[in-house]
Short mmCIF file of C-alpha atoms in Angstrom, two decimals:
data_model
loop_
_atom_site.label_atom_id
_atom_site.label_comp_id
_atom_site.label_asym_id
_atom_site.label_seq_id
_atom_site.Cartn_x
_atom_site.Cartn_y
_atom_site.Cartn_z
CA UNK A 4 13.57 1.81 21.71
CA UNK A 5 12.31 2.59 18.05
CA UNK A 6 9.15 4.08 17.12
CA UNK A 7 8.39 3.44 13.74
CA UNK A 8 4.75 2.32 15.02
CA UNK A 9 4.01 5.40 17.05
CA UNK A 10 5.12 8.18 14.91
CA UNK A 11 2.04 10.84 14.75
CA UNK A 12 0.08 10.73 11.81
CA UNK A 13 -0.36 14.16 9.27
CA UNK A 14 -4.00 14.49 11.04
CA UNK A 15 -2.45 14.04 14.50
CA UNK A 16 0.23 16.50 13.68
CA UNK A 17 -2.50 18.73 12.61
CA UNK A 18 -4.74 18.51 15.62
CA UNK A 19 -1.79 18.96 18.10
CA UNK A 20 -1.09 22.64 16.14
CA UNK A 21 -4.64 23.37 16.30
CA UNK A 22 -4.95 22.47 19.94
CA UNK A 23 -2.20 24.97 20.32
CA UNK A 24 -3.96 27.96 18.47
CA UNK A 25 -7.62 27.22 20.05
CA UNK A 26 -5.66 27.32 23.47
CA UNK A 27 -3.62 30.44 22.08
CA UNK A 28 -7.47 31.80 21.85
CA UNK A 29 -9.15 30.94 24.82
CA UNK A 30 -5.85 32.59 26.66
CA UNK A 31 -6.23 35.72 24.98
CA UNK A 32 -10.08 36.35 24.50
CA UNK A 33 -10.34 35.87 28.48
CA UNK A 34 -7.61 38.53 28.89
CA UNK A 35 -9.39 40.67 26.29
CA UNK A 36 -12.57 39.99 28.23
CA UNK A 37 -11.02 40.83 31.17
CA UNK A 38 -10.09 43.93 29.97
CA UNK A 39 -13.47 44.79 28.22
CA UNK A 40 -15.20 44.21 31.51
CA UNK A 41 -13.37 46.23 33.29
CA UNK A 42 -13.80 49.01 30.95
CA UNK A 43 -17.54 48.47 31.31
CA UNK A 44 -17.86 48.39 34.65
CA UNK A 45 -15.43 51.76 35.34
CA UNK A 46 -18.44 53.18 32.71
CA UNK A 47 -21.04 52.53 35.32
CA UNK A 48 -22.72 49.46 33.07
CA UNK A 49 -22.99 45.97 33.92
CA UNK A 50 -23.59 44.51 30.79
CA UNK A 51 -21.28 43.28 27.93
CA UNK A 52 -22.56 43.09 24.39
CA UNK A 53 -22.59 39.41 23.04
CA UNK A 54 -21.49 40.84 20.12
CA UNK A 55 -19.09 42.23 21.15
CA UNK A 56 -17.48 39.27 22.71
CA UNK A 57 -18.06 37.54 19.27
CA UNK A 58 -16.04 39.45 17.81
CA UNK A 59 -13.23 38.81 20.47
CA UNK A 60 -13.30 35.32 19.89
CA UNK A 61 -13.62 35.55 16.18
CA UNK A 62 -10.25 37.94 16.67
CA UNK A 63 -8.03 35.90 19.26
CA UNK A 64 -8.86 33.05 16.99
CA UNK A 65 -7.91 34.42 13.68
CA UNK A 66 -4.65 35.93 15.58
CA UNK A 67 -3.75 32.92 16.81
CA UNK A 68 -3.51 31.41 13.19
CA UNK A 69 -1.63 34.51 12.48
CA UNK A 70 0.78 34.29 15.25
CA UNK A 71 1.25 30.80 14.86
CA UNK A 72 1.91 31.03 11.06
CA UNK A 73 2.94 33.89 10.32
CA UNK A 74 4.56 35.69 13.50
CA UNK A 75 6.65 32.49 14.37
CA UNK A 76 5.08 31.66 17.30
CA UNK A 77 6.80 34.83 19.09
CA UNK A 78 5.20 34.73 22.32
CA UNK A 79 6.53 31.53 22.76
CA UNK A 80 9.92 32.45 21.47
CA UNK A 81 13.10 31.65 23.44
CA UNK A 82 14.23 35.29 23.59
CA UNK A 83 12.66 38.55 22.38
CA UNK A 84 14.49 39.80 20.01
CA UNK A 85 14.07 42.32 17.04
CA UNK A 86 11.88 40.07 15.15
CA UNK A 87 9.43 38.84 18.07
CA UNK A 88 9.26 42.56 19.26
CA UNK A 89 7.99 43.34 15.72
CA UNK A 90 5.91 40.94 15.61
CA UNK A 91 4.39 41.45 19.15
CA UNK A 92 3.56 45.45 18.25
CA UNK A 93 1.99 43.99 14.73
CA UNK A 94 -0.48 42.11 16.74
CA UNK A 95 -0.80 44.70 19.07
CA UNK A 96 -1.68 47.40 16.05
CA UNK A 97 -4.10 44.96 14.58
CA UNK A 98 -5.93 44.09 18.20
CA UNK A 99 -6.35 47.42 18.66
CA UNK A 100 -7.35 48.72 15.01
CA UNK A 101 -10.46 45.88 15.20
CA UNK A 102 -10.84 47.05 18.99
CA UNK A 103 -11.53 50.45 17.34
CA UNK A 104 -13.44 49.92 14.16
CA UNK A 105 -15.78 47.32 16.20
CA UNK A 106 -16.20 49.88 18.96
CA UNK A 107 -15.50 47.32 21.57
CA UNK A 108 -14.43 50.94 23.98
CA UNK A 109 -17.18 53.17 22.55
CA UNK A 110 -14.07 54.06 20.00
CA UNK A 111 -12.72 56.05 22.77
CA UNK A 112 -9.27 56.75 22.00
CA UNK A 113 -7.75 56.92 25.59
CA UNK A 114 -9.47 53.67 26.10
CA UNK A 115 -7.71 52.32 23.06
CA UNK A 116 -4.66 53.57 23.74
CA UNK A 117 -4.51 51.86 27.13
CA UNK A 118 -5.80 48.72 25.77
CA UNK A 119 -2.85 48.67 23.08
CA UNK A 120 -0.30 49.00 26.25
CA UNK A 121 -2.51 46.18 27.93
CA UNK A 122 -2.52 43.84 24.98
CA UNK A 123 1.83 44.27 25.13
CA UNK A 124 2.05 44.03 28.97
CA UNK A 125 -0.66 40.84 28.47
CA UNK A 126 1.95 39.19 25.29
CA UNK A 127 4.95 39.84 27.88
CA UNK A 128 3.48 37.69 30.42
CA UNK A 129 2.69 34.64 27.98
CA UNK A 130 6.01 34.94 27.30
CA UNK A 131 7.37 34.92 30.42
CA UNK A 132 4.94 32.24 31.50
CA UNK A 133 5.85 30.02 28.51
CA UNK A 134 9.62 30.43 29.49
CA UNK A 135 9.17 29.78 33.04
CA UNK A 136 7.17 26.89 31.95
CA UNK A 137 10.70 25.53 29.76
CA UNK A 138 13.10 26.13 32.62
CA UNK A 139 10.96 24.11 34.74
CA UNK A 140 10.51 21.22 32.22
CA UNK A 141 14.44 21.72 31.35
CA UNK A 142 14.94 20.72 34.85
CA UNK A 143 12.30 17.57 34.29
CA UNK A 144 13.99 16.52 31.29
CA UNK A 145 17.67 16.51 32.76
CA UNK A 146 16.30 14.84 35.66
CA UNK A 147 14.68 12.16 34.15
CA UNK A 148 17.78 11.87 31.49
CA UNK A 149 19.90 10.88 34.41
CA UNK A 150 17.43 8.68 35.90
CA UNK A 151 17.01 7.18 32.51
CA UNK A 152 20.96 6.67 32.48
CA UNK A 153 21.39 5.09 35.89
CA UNK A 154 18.56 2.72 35.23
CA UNK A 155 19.45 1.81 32.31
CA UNK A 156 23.02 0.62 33.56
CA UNK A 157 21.78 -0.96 36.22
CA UNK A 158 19.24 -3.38 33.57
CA UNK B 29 17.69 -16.15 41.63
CA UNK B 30 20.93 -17.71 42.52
CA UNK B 31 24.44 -16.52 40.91
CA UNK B 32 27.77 -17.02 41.43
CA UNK B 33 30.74 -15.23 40.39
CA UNK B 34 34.62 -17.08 40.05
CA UNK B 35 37.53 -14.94 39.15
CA UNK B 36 39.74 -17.27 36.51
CA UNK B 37 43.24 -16.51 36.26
CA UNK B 38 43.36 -17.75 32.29
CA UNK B 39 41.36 -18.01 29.42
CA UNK B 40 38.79 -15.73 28.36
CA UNK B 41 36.19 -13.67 30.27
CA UNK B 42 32.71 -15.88 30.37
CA UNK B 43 29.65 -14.85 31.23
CA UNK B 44 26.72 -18.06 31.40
CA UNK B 45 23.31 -18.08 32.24
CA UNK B 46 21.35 -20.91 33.48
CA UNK B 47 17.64 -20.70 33.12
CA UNK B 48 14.20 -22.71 32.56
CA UNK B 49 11.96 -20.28 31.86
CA UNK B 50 12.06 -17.24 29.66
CA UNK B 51 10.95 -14.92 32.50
CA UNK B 52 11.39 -10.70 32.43
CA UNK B 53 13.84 -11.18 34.86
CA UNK B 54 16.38 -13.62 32.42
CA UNK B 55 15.06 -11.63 29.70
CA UNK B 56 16.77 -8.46 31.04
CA UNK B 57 19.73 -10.29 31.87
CA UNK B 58 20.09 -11.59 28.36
CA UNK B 59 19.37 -8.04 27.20
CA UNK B 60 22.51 -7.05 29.36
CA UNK B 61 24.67 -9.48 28.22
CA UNK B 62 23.83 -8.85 24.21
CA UNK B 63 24.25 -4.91 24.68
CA UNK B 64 28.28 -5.76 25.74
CA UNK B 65 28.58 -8.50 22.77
CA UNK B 66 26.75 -6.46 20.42
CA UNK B 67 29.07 -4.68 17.83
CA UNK B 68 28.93 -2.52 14.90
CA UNK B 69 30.83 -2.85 11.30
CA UNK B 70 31.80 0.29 9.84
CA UNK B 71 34.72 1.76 7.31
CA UNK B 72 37.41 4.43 8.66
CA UNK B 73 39.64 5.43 5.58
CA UNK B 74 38.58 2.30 3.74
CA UNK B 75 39.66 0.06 6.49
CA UNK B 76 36.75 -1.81 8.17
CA UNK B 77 36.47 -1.75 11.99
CA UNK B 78 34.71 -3.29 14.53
CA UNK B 79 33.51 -1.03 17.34
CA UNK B 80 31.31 -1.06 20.08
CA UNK B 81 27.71 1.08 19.38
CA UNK B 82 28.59 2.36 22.81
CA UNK B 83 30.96 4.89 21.60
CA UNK B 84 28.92 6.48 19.28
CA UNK B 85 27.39 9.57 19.79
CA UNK B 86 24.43 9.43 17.02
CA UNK B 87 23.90 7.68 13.58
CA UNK B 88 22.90 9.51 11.03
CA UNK B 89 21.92 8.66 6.90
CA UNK B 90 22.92 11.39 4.13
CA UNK B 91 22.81 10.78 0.82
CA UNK B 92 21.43 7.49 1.31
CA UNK B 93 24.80 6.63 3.61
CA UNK B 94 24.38 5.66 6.77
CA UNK B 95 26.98 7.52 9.41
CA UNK B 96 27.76 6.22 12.79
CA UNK B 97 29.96 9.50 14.94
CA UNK B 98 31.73 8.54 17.71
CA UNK B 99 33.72 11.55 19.62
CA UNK B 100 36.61 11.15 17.66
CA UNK B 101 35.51 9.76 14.24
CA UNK B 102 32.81 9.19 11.61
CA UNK B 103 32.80 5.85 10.42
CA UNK B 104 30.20 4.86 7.38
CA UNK B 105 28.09 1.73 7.62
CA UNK B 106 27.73 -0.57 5.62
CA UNK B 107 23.82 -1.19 7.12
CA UNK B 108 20.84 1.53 6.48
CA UNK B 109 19.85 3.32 9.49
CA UNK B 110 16.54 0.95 9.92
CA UNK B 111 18.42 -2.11 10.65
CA UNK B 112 20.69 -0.26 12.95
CA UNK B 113 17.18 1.07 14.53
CA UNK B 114 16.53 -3.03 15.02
CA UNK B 115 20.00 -4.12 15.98
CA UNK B 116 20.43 -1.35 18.76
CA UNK B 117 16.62 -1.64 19.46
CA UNK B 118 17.67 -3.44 23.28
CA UNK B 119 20.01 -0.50 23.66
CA UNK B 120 19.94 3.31 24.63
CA UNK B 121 19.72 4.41 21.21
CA UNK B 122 16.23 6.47 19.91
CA UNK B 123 15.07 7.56 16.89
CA UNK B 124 15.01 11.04 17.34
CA UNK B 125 14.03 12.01 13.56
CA UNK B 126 13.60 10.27 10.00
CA UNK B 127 17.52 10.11 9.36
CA UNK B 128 18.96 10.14 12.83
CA UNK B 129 19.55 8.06 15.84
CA UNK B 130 21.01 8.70 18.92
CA UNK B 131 22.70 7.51 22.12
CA UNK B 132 20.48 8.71 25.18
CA UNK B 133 23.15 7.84 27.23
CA UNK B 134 25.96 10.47 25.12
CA UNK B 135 23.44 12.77 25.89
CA UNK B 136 25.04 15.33 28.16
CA UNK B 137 21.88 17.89 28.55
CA UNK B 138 18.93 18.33 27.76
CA UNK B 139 16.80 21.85 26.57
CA UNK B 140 13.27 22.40 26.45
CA UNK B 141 12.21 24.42 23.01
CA UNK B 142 9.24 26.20 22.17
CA UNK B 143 6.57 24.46 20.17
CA UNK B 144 7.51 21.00 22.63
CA UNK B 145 10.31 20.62 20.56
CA UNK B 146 14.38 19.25 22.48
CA UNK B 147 17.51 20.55 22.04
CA UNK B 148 19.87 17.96 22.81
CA UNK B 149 23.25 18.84 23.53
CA UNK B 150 25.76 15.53 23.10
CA UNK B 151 28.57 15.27 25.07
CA UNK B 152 31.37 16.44 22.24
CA UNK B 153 29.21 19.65 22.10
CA UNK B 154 26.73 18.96 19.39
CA UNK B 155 23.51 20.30 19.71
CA UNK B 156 20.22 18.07 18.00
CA UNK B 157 17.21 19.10 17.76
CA UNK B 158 14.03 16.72 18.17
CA UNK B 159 10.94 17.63 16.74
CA UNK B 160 7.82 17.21 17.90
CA UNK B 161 6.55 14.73 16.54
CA UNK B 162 9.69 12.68 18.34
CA UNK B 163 9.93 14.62 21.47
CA UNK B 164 6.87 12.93 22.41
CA UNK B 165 7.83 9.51 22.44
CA UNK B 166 11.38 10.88 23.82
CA UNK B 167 9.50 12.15 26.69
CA UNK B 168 7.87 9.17 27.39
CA UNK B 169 11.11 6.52 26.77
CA UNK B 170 12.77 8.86 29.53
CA UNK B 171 9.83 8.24 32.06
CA UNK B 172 10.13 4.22 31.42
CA UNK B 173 6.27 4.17 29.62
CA UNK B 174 7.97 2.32 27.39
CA UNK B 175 10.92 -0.27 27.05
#
């Protein structure tokens, strides 16, 4: 039962957390995208700017350094609480702000605003789904604990 | 294979197996049979005791000293805490981070954390926390990959 062998080296460590953050990106720049299309398409055009979506990419992945190191992780916090909440309207401020100054909604401010609401409601739900997500592998784990201990009587 | 079972009125308790071949089958028995003989050596107030590594709870090293906690005591060990890795290695006991070890089957629940890390809550109310750089190989001890 030891595992001196198959403890994870500093470069596996490292590419597990960056896994995490590139996955933390592709999450958020298709909800961004999602968003951005939409926006586009009540405006009567059908085409998005590459750009534009360069940007996005460039953003989710930067903020998903930022959230990971800096932001503790919150939308995979166990609870929102005082310090994920600030946190969460940080991210939201600085999503927005580069949503603004890159013109991403033809710097229209109603646009903006509801994007800033949409970027909470969006952090919300990966937080919900990432807690969901526990509960069920809480269950897993107990399950397989006393599987684990019945077995390993019976040995 | 065959076994047969006689209820003695005197001596001592006996266990005896009979075999030819070292096959996984014997080799689980034997494994059975060491984790009831096998016995740890630890002080309590300066008096040494034996005791059995099934009532402890988790071993831990601080200060270079190695800890074994049971639910009512903490006795020190006179071993560090990689031979007690090897000597419990045939028994429920996982190295859950650099100075701890503990007994999967004290465990009383289990708690997913964020970041894939477990909170494990032992049955005197203790909570431990294993990383996840452990919770991995946790994970994969509790599904049987690996024995």
């Amino acid at each position: 039962m030891s595992k001196k062998n198959d403890k994870p080296t500093l470069w596996e460590r490292y590419l597990t957390k960056e896994i995490g953050i590139e996955f933390k990106a592709c999450l958020y720049f298709y909800a961004l995208l999602f968003f951005y299309c939409i926006f586009r398409l009540v405006c009567g055009r059908t085409d998005a700017s590459i750009w534009h979506m360069a940007q996005m990419i460039f953003s989710t992945y930067v903020m998903g350094y930022l959230q990971v190191y800096v932001f503790w992780n919150f939308d995979e916090a166990d609870a929102l609480q005082a310090k994920e909440i600030l946190a969460m309207l940080l991210c939201t401020g600085i999503y927005t702000g580069v949503s603004y100054l890159c013109g991403w909604f033809d710097k229209n401010p109603v646009a903006t605003l509801i994007f800033a609401a949409y970027v909470v409601f969006l952090y919300v739900c990966v937080f919900l789904v990432y807690r969901t997500r526990r509960r069920i592998d809480d269950k897993l784990l107990n399950d397989e604990l006393q599987l684990f201990k019945t077995r390993d009587k019976s040995r | 294979m065959k076994y047969s079972i006689h209820q003695i009125t005197e001596g001592e308790d006996e266990l005896i197996l009979r075999y030819r071949e070292l096959t996984p089958e014997v080799e689980r028995m034997i494994q059975f049979m060491n984790r009831g003989q096998a016995r740890l050596s630890g002080k309590d107030n300066g008096e040494t005791v034996l005791f059995s590594p099934e009532e402890v709870l988790y071993i831990e090293t601080v200060d270079d000293k190695t800890f074994a906690y049971t639910k009512e005591k903490v006795l020190r060990l006179d071993m560090t805490l990689n031979g007690v890795e090897d000597y419990l290695k045939d028994i429920s006991f996982f190295r859950c981070s650099k100075s701890m070890i503990v007994n999967i089957d004290k465990v009383e629940r289990l708690k997913s954390l964020p970041s894939n890390r477990i909170d494990v809550m032992m049955q005197n109310g203790e909570h431990i926390v294993i990383s996840r750089t452990y919770a991995s190989e946790f994970r994969r001890l509790l599904r049987g990959w690996k024995n």
